[in-house]
mmCIF file of C-alpha atoms (C1' of nucleotides) in Angstrom:
data_model
loop_
_atom_site.group_PDB
_atom_site.id
_atom_site.type_symbol
_atom_site.label_atom_id
_atom_site.label_comp_id
_atom_site.label_asym_id
_atom_site.label_seq_id
_atom_site.Cartn_x
_atom_site.Cartn_y
_atom_site.Cartn_z
ATOM 1 C CA MET G 180 31.278 -25.553 -70.851
ATOM 2 C CA THR G 181 28.718 -25.849 -67.895
ATOM 3 C CA GLU G 182 29.241 -25.375 -63.893
ATOM 4 C CA ASN G 183 32.356 -28.202 -63.613
ATOM 5 C CA ASN G 184 35.689 -27.772 -62.573
ATOM 6 C CA ASN G 185 33.873 -25.652 -59.364
ATOM 7 C CA ILE G 186 32.758 -28.809 -57.983
ATOM 8 C CA GLU G 187 35.071 -30.788 -55.775
ATOM 9 C CA ARG G 188 34.010 -32.361 -52.502
ATOM 10 C CA CYS G 189 31.910 -30.125 -50.101
ATOM 11 C CA GLU G 190 33.869 -29.669 -46.676
ATOM 12 C CA VAL G 191 36.758 -27.963 -48.317
ATOM 13 C CA THR G 192 35.603 -26.558 -51.709
ATOM 14 C CA ALA G 193 32.102 -25.089 -53.043
ATOM 15 C CA ILE G 194 29.918 -26.079 -54.948
ATOM 16 C CA HIS G 195 29.480 -23.055 -57.090
ATOM 17 C CA GLU G 196 32.389 -21.213 -57.063
ATOM 18 C CA ASP G 197 31.182 -18.528 -59.424
ATOM 19 C CA VAL G 198 28.334 -17.379 -56.825
ATOM 20 C CA VAL G 199 30.610 -17.700 -53.524
ATOM 21 C CA GLU G 200 32.804 -14.998 -55.362
ATOM 22 C CA ALA G 201 30.351 -13.156 -56.417
ATOM 23 C CA VAL G 202 28.513 -13.078 -53.093
ATOM 24 C CA ARG G 203 31.932 -12.397 -51.287
ATOM 25 C CA GLU G 204 32.058 -9.108 -53.277
ATOM 26 C CA THR G 205 29.526 -7.438 -51.988
ATOM 27 C CA MET G 206 30.097 -8.590 -48.088
ATOM 28 C CA PRO G 207 30.310 -5.991 -45.873
ATOM 29 C CA PRO G 208 34.050 -5.855 -43.840
ATOM 30 C CA GLU G 209 33.954 -8.190 -40.824
ATOM 31 C CA GLU G 210 34.501 -5.651 -38.619
ATOM 32 C CA LYS G 211 30.971 -3.881 -39.569
ATOM 33 C CA LEU G 212 29.423 -7.171 -39.456
ATOM 34 C CA PHE G 213 30.828 -7.870 -35.603
ATOM 35 C CA SER G 214 29.659 -4.573 -34.487
ATOM 36 C CA LEU G 215 26.294 -5.111 -36.139
ATOM 37 C CA ALA G 216 26.094 -8.559 -34.418
ATOM 38 C CA GLU G 217 27.290 -6.547 -31.181
ATOM 39 C CA PHE G 218 24.198 -4.030 -31.398
ATOM 40 C CA PHE G 219 21.468 -6.567 -31.973
ATOM 41 C CA LYS G 220 22.923 -8.725 -28.809
ATOM 42 C CA VAL G 221 22.162 -5.699 -26.784
ATOM 43 C CA PHE G 222 18.017 -6.128 -27.566
ATOM 44 C CA GLY G 223 18.485 -9.985 -27.363
ATOM 45 C CA ASP G 224 17.594 -9.781 -23.692
ATOM 46 C CA THR G 225 14.134 -9.520 -22.258
ATOM 47 C CA THR G 226 15.311 -7.261 -19.358
ATOM 48 C CA ARG G 227 16.684 -4.961 -21.211
ATOM 49 C CA ILE G 228 13.889 -4.487 -24.105
ATOM 50 C CA ARG G 229 11.406 -4.063 -21.267
ATOM 51 C CA ILE G 230 14.243 -1.159 -19.655
ATOM 52 C CA LEU G 231 13.898 0.583 -23.386
ATOM 53 C CA TYR G 232 10.197 -0.007 -23.637
ATOM 54 C CA ALA G 233 9.844 1.877 -20.362
ATOM 55 C CA LEU G 234 12.222 4.605 -21.560
ATOM 56 C CA PHE G 235 9.823 5.378 -24.380
ATOM 57 C CA GLN G 236 7.232 6.733 -22.079
ATOM 58 C CA SER G 237 9.665 8.381 -19.636
ATOM 59 C CA ASP G 238 12.764 9.129 -18.118
ATOM 60 C CA MET G 239 13.205 7.028 -14.730
ATOM 61 C CA CYS G 240 15.749 6.505 -12.378
ATOM 62 C CA VAL G 241 17.235 3.500 -11.169
ATOM 63 C CA CYS G 242 15.064 2.507 -8.328
ATOM 64 C CA ASP G 243 11.786 3.392 -10.294
ATOM 65 C CA ILE G 244 12.736 0.950 -12.971
ATOM 66 C CA ALA G 245 13.580 -1.886 -10.596
ATOM 67 C CA TYR G 246 10.102 -1.091 -8.850
ATOM 68 C CA LEU G 247 8.405 -1.279 -12.404
ATOM 69 C CA LEU G 248 9.903 -4.721 -13.624
ATOM 70 C CA GLY G 249 9.849 -6.143 -9.841
ATOM 71 C CA MET G 250 13.759 -6.744 -10.265
ATOM 72 C CA SER G 251 16.364 -5.649 -7.625
ATOM 73 C CA GLN G 252 18.157 -2.326 -8.177
ATOM 74 C CA SER G 253 21.401 -4.219 -8.664
ATOM 75 C CA ALA G 254 20.158 -6.189 -11.929
ATOM 76 C CA ILE G 255 18.850 -2.656 -13.595
ATOM 77 C CA SER G 256 21.986 -1.217 -12.876
ATOM 78 C CA HIS G 257 23.928 -3.737 -14.856
ATOM 79 C CA GLN G 258 22.027 -3.823 -17.501
ATOM 80 C CA LEU G 259 21.611 0.047 -17.584
ATOM 81 C CA ARG G 260 25.898 -0.134 -17.905
ATOM 82 C CA VAL G 261 25.374 -2.102 -21.001
ATOM 83 C CA LEU G 262 22.711 0.031 -22.331
ATOM 84 C CA LYS G 263 24.961 2.974 -21.541
ATOM 85 C CA GLN G 264 27.758 1.521 -23.426
ATOM 86 C CA ALA G 265 25.803 0.454 -26.381
ATOM 87 C CA LYS G 266 25.387 4.466 -26.194
ATOM 88 C CA LEU G 267 21.440 3.642 -26.363
ATOM 89 C CA VAL G 268 20.823 5.358 -22.906
ATOM 90 C CA LYS G 269 21.870 8.614 -21.065
ATOM 91 C CA PHE G 270 21.753 10.051 -18.086
ATOM 92 C CA ARG G 271 21.388 12.617 -15.596
ATOM 93 C CA LYS G 272 22.259 13.096 -12.116
ATOM 94 C CA GLU G 273 20.303 14.591 -9.581
ATOM 95 C CA GLY G 274 21.813 14.835 -6.100
ATOM 96 C CA ARG G 275 21.645 10.800 -5.547
ATOM 97 C CA VAL G 276 19.020 9.813 -8.241
ATOM 98 C CA VAL G 277 20.365 9.385 -11.688
ATOM 99 C CA TYR G 278 17.742 9.415 -14.048
ATOM 100 C CA TYR G 279 18.054 7.406 -16.994
ATOM 101 C CA SER G 280 16.313 8.408 -20.871
ATOM 102 C CA LEU G 281 16.845 7.076 -24.580
ATOM 103 C CA ASP G 282 20.027 8.560 -26.377
ATOM 104 C CA ASP G 283 18.762 6.972 -29.855
ATOM 105 C CA ASP G 284 16.141 7.851 -32.778
ATOM 106 C CA HIS G 285 16.529 3.999 -34.214
ATOM 107 C CA ILE G 286 15.480 1.804 -31.343
ATOM 108 C CA LYS G 287 11.877 2.884 -31.857
ATOM 109 C CA SER G 288 11.471 2.024 -35.212
ATOM 110 C CA ILE G 289 13.726 -1.061 -34.792
ATOM 111 C CA PHE G 290 11.613 -2.401 -32.593
ATOM 112 C CA ASP G 291 8.426 -1.599 -34.523
ATOM 113 C CA GLN G 292 9.610 -3.549 -37.284
ATOM 114 C CA GLY G 293 10.843 -6.453 -35.202
ATOM 115 C CA TYR G 294 7.370 -6.209 -33.863
ATOM 116 C CA GLN G 295 5.640 -6.376 -36.982
ATOM 117 C CA HIS G 296 7.780 -9.279 -37.848
ATOM 118 C CA ILE G 297 6.885 -11.599 -34.783
ATOM 119 C CA SER G 298 3.152 -10.175 -35.454
ATOM 120 C CA GLU G 299 3.124 -11.560 -38.787
ATOM 121 C CA ARG G 300 4.849 -15.018 -38.533
ATOM 122 C CA ASP G 301 2.589 -15.769 -35.561
ATOM 123 C CA THR G 302 -0.193 -15.628 -37.901
ATOM 124 C CA ASP G 303 0.686 -18.060 -40.631
ATOM 125 C CA MET H 69 0.992 18.653 -1.443
ATOM 126 C CA THR H 70 4.338 18.053 -3.321
ATOM 127 C CA GLU H 71 5.683 14.425 -4.294
ATOM 128 C CA ASN H 72 5.710 12.806 -1.015
ATOM 129 C CA ASN H 73 3.943 9.528 0.137
ATOM 130 C CA ASN H 74 5.398 7.856 -3.006
ATOM 131 C CA ILE H 75 8.705 8.407 -1.290
ATOM 132 C CA GLU H 76 10.196 4.827 0.992
ATOM 133 C CA ARG H 77 13.040 3.311 0.611
ATOM 134 C CA CYS H 78 14.467 2.218 -3.102
ATOM 135 C CA GLU H 79 14.858 -1.834 -3.266
ATOM 136 C CA VAL H 80 11.422 -1.948 -2.061
ATOM 137 C CA THR H 81 9.213 0.698 -3.201
ATOM 138 C CA ALA H 82 9.628 3.110 -6.046
ATOM 139 C CA ILE H 83 10.259 7.167 -5.568
ATOM 140 C CA HIS H 84 8.013 7.939 -8.000
ATOM 141 C CA GLU H 85 5.135 5.923 -8.184
ATOM 142 C CA ASP H 86 3.077 7.893 -10.261
ATOM 143 C CA VAL H 87 5.535 7.917 -13.262
ATOM 144 C CA VAL H 88 5.779 4.206 -12.569
ATOM 145 C CA GLU H 89 2.041 3.334 -12.786
ATOM 146 C CA ALA H 90 1.817 5.775 -15.526
ATOM 147 C CA VAL H 91 4.740 3.709 -17.565
ATOM 148 C CA ARG H 92 3.099 0.448 -16.484
ATOM 149 C CA GLU H 93 0.039 1.335 -18.586
ATOM 150 C CA THR H 94 1.682 1.544 -21.764
ATOM 151 C CA MET H 95 3.863 -1.289 -21.325
ATOM 152 C CA PRO H 96 3.345 -4.220 -24.046
ATOM 153 C CA PRO H 97 2.211 -7.466 -22.967
ATOM 154 C CA GLU H 98 5.321 -9.610 -21.234
ATOM 155 C CA GLU H 99 4.764 -12.225 -23.801
ATOM 156 C CA LYS H 100 5.181 -9.916 -26.888
ATOM 157 C CA LEU H 101 8.417 -8.508 -25.027
ATOM 158 C CA PHE H 102 9.549 -12.103 -24.786
ATOM 159 C CA SER H 103 9.295 -12.800 -28.369
ATOM 160 C CA LEU H 104 10.636 -9.480 -29.655
ATOM 161 C CA ALA H 105 14.235 -10.478 -27.360
ATOM 162 C CA GLU H 106 13.849 -13.865 -28.957
ATOM 163 C CA PHE H 107 13.673 -12.661 -32.295
ATOM 164 C CA PHE H 108 16.679 -10.057 -31.771
ATOM 165 C CA LYS H 109 18.787 -12.895 -29.873
ATOM 166 C CA VAL H 110 18.781 -14.479 -33.154
ATOM 167 C CA PHE H 111 21.040 -11.196 -34.896
ATOM 168 C CA GLY H 112 23.233 -11.095 -32.158
ATOM 169 C CA ASP H 113 25.803 -13.681 -33.407
ATOM 170 C CA THR H 114 28.285 -12.780 -36.213
ATOM 171 C CA THR H 115 27.707 -16.008 -38.256
ATOM 172 C CA ARG H 116 24.219 -16.040 -38.578
ATOM 173 C CA ILE H 117 24.487 -12.279 -39.641
ATOM 174 C CA ARG H 118 27.189 -13.050 -42.213
ATOM 175 C CA ILE H 119 24.682 -15.596 -43.357
ATOM 176 C CA LEU H 120 22.109 -13.397 -43.870
ATOM 177 C CA TYR H 121 23.838 -10.679 -45.457
ATOM 178 C CA ALA H 122 25.306 -13.537 -47.896
ATOM 179 C CA LEU H 123 21.466 -14.474 -48.358
ATOM 180 C CA PHE H 124 20.567 -10.719 -49.018
ATOM 181 C CA GLN H 125 23.089 -11.046 -52.494
ATOM 182 C CA SER H 126 21.365 -14.698 -53.399
ATOM 183 C CA ASP H 127 20.058 -18.370 -53.105
ATOM 184 C CA MET H 128 22.754 -20.747 -51.432
ATOM 185 C CA CYS H 129 23.540 -24.038 -50.707
ATOM 186 C CA VAL H 130 24.787 -24.934 -47.562
ATOM 187 C CA CYS H 131 28.069 -25.918 -48.799
ATOM 188 C CA ASP H 132 28.802 -22.441 -50.309
ATOM 189 C CA ILE H 133 28.063 -20.577 -47.198
ATOM 190 C CA ALA H 134 30.589 -22.772 -45.379
ATOM 191 C CA TYR H 135 32.848 -22.375 -47.944
ATOM 192 C CA LEU H 136 32.064 -18.582 -48.012
ATOM 193 C CA LEU H 137 32.625 -18.338 -44.352
ATOM 194 C CA GLY H 138 35.725 -20.421 -44.035
ATOM 195 C CA MET H 139 33.812 -22.729 -41.382
ATOM 196 C CA SER H 140 32.268 -26.249 -41.240
ATOM 197 C CA GLN H 141 29.299 -27.777 -42.878
ATOM 198 C CA SER H 142 28.401 -28.673 -39.319
ATOM 199 C CA ALA H 143 28.558 -25.090 -37.921
ATOM 200 C CA ILE H 144 26.167 -24.089 -40.506
ATOM 201 C CA SER H 145 23.533 -26.287 -40.493
ATOM 202 C CA HIS H 146 23.257 -25.574 -37.041
ATOM 203 C CA GLN H 147 22.717 -21.977 -37.401
ATOM 204 C CA LEU H 148 20.743 -22.396 -40.265
ATOM 205 C CA ARG H 149 18.188 -24.251 -38.439
ATOM 206 C CA VAL H 150 18.246 -21.277 -36.074
ATOM 207 C CA LEU H 151 17.173 -19.146 -38.608
ATOM 208 C CA LYS H 152 14.694 -21.496 -40.173
ATOM 209 C CA GLN H 153 12.890 -21.756 -36.482
ATOM 210 C CA ALA H 154 12.536 -18.037 -36.555
ATOM 211 C CA LYS H 155 11.271 -18.160 -39.963
ATOM 212 C CA LEU H 156 14.061 -15.873 -41.326
ATOM 213 C CA VAL H 157 15.128 -17.880 -44.175
ATOM 214 C CA LYS H 158 13.569 -20.687 -46.186
ATOM 215 C CA PHE H 159 14.670 -23.855 -48.145
ATOM 216 C CA ARG H 160 14.436 -25.712 -51.562
ATOM 217 C CA LYS H 161 16.146 -29.283 -51.884
ATOM 218 C CA GLU H 162 17.281 -30.220 -55.472
ATOM 219 C CA GLY H 163 18.668 -33.757 -55.299
ATOM 220 C CA ARG H 164 20.980 -33.841 -52.403
ATOM 221 C CA VAL H 165 21.796 -30.241 -52.302
ATOM 222 C CA VAL H 166 19.697 -28.009 -50.285
ATOM 223 C CA TYR H 167 19.447 -24.052 -51.282
ATOM 224 C CA TYR H 168 18.617 -21.859 -48.674
ATOM 225 C CA SER H 169 17.119 -18.167 -49.368
ATOM 226 C CA LEU H 170 15.347 -15.329 -47.203
ATOM 227 C CA ASP H 171 12.121 -15.947 -45.942
ATOM 228 C CA ASP H 172 11.653 -12.061 -44.425
ATOM 229 C CA ASP H 173 11.075 -8.550 -45.991
ATOM 230 C CA HIS H 174 12.106 -6.680 -42.439
ATOM 231 C CA ILE H 175 15.504 -8.293 -42.155
ATOM 232 C CA LYS H 176 17.123 -5.838 -44.236
ATOM 233 C CA SER H 177 15.979 -2.744 -43.389
ATOM 234 C CA ILE H 178 16.257 -3.534 -39.737
ATOM 235 C CA PHE H 179 19.763 -4.122 -40.650
ATOM 236 C CA ASP H 180 20.038 -1.190 -42.197
ATOM 237 C CA GLN H 181 19.041 1.208 -39.412
ATOM 238 C CA GLY H 182 21.420 -1.523 -37.219
ATOM 239 C CA TYR H 183 24.086 -0.351 -39.573
ATOM 240 C CA GLN H 184 22.870 2.832 -39.166
ATOM 241 C CA HIS H 185 23.092 3.144 -35.724
ATOM 242 C CA ILE H 186 26.626 2.202 -35.144
ATOM 243 C CA SER H 187 28.011 4.537 -37.957
ATOM 244 C CA GLU H 188 26.663 7.061 -36.221
ATOM 245 C CA ARG H 189 27.769 6.035 -32.960
ATOM 246 C CA ASP H 190 31.355 5.308 -34.353
ATOM 247 C CA THR H 191 31.914 9.121 -35.531
ATOM 248 C CA ASP H 192 31.169 10.854 -32.253
ATOM 249 C "C1'" DA T 73 23.516 -52.629 -53.976
ATOM 250 C "C1'" DC T 74 27.143 -49.917 -53.244
ATOM 251 C "C1'" DA T 75 30.316 -46.088 -53.106
ATOM 252 C "C1'" DA T 76 30.285 -40.869 -52.483
ATOM 253 C "C1'" DT T 77 28.162 -37.003 -50.899
ATOM 254 C "C1'" DA T 78 25.535 -33.355 -49.222
ATOM 255 C "C1'" DT T 79 23.057 -32.412 -45.481
ATOM 256 C "C1'" DA T 80 21.324 -33.039 -40.363
ATOM 257 C "C1'" DT T 81 21.375 -33.718 -35.683
ATOM 258 C "C1'" DG T 82 23.270 -35.171 -30.674
ATOM 259 C "C1'" DA T 83 26.643 -35.335 -27.220
ATOM 260 C "C1'" DA T 84 30.392 -32.771 -25.268
ATOM 261 C "C1'" DT T 85 33.348 -28.509 -24.301
ATOM 262 C "C1'" DA T 86 34.758 -24.476 -23.796
ATOM 263 C "C1'" DC T 87 32.946 -19.692 -23.476
ATOM 264 C "C1'" DT T 88 29.743 -16.490 -22.712
ATOM 265 C "C1'" DT T 89 26.130 -13.905 -20.004
ATOM 266 C "C1'" DG T 90 22.139 -12.301 -16.235
ATOM 267 C "C1'" DT T 91 21.245 -12.122 -11.769
ATOM 268 C "C1'" DT T 92 22.694 -12.561 -6.796
ATOM 269 C "C1'" DC T 93 25.500 -11.539 -3.078
ATOM 270 C "C1'" DA T 94 28.065 -8.419 -0.701
ATOM 271 C "C1'" DT T 95 30.376 -4.253 -0.647
ATOM 272 C "C1'" DA T 96 31.969 0.461 -2.200
ATOM 273 C "C1'" DT T 97 30.805 5.173 -3.823
ATOM 274 C "C1'" DG T 98 28.949 9.502 -3.314
ATOM 275 C "C1'" DT T 99 25.025 12.639 -1.972
ATOM 276 C "C1'" DT T 100 21.514 14.468 1.229
ATOM 277 C "C1'" DC T 101 19.634 15.677 5.686
ATOM 278 C "C1'" DA T 102 19.924 16.183 11.005
ATOM 279 C "C1'" DT M 97 30.318 14.131 11.436
ATOM 280 C "C1'" DG M 98 27.204 10.270 11.242
ATOM 281 C "C1'" DA M 99 22.997 7.759 9.384
ATOM 282 C "C1'" DA M 100 20.237 7.165 5.415
ATOM 283 C "C1'" DC M 101 19.535 5.812 1.238
ATOM 284 C "C1'" DA M 102 20.395 5.777 -4.485
ATOM 285 C "C1'" DT M 103 23.678 4.115 -7.290
ATOM 286 C "C1'" DA M 104 27.574 1.254 -9.061
ATOM 287 C "C1'" DT M 105 30.565 -2.540 -8.926
ATOM 288 C "C1'" DG M 106 33.453 -6.998 -8.526
ATOM 289 C "C1'" DA M 107 33.350 -12.007 -7.755
ATOM 290 C "C1'" DA M 108 30.684 -16.310 -7.590
ATOM 291 C "C1'" DC M 109 27.201 -19.044 -9.899
ATOM 292 C "C1'" DA M 110 23.791 -20.662 -13.006
ATOM 293 C "C1'" DA M 111 22.160 -21.133 -17.108
ATOM 294 C "C1'" DG M 112 22.148 -20.784 -22.215
ATOM 295 C "C1'" DT M 113 25.169 -20.963 -26.504
ATOM 296 C "C1'" DA M 114 28.583 -21.773 -30.510
ATOM 297 C "C1'" DT M 115 31.331 -25.041 -32.338
ATOM 298 C "C1'" DT M 116 33.336 -29.241 -32.742
ATOM 299 C "C1'" DC M 117 33.348 -34.441 -33.508
ATOM 300 C "C1'" DA M 118 30.840 -38.309 -34.529
ATOM 301 C "C1'" DT M 119 27.308 -40.203 -37.213
ATOM 302 C "C1'" DA M 120 22.845 -40.461 -39.089
ATOM 303 C "C1'" DT M 121 19.947 -39.725 -43.269
ATOM 304 C "C1'" DA M 122 18.850 -39.239 -47.978
ATOM 305 C "C1'" DT M 123 20.310 -38.798 -52.732
ATOM 306 C "C1'" DT M 124 23.122 -39.379 -57.139
ATOM 307 C "C1'" DG M 125 25.364 -42.022 -60.437
ATOM 308 C "C1'" DT M 126 27.316 -46.723 -61.142
#
DNA sequence: ACAATATATGAATACTTGTTCATATGTTCA
DNA sequence: TGAACATATGAACAAGTATTCATATATTGT
């Protein structure tokens, strides 16, 4: 009558099977969760974060970004490719110079909320 | 008179030094950018994303989470430690069972925005 | 005190990832 | 056409990370 018969050994079975099944119902599809992790993975690198913050302010060419961040042109170019594939930045070519700019409206507010989190956390 | 004297060779110097210096002024401190990357890194893994989505719905013990996600108790325990260190989850002990729950208000809305981004992106 | 069990953790391993180095591509200017 | 230059890219390497395995810790019930 109480919460019996769910209980077996852990490792294999759940302790509260009712809770587990209820939660399972609400889980988004695996594929969406995977995409979401992929999306956030892009923000999990200081170089890419710095590039995006720079682009908040102004469109910039590869060379300028490299100079600003004190990094090699190659390193920046590789990271811009990651950002491009994630559709976070777009680019336009002017002669041999390529200007990158933001291609997403959510980034800033996502960053702001992250910023808020770490600020609150660090004052505890 | 035009945009001269900024221009030297890339790799070493910037093409638009004025732009670079203007952007440099607005960059948040390195330490903050680093923390931000650390913060998002936590979301860059499917297992942790899945754990957090589960906890959106209900507090859960380690064993139930492992069962729900079809993973080992050890793997879940390791990941919960990461989430704990990031102050994203908290826990309470009841006997030998440890219940984890969310410890942050921003997570859901950050996830929602990420979700929105990938949805928009995938319909282009 | 002892067996059973829920969780935590250190070490090892396989995999991923960021940067560098060398080089390729494509554009401009003489 | 050729030299200079901005950017892109593949391969290699180093550093980081997620999971497993074995085991430790702590709690419960007998």
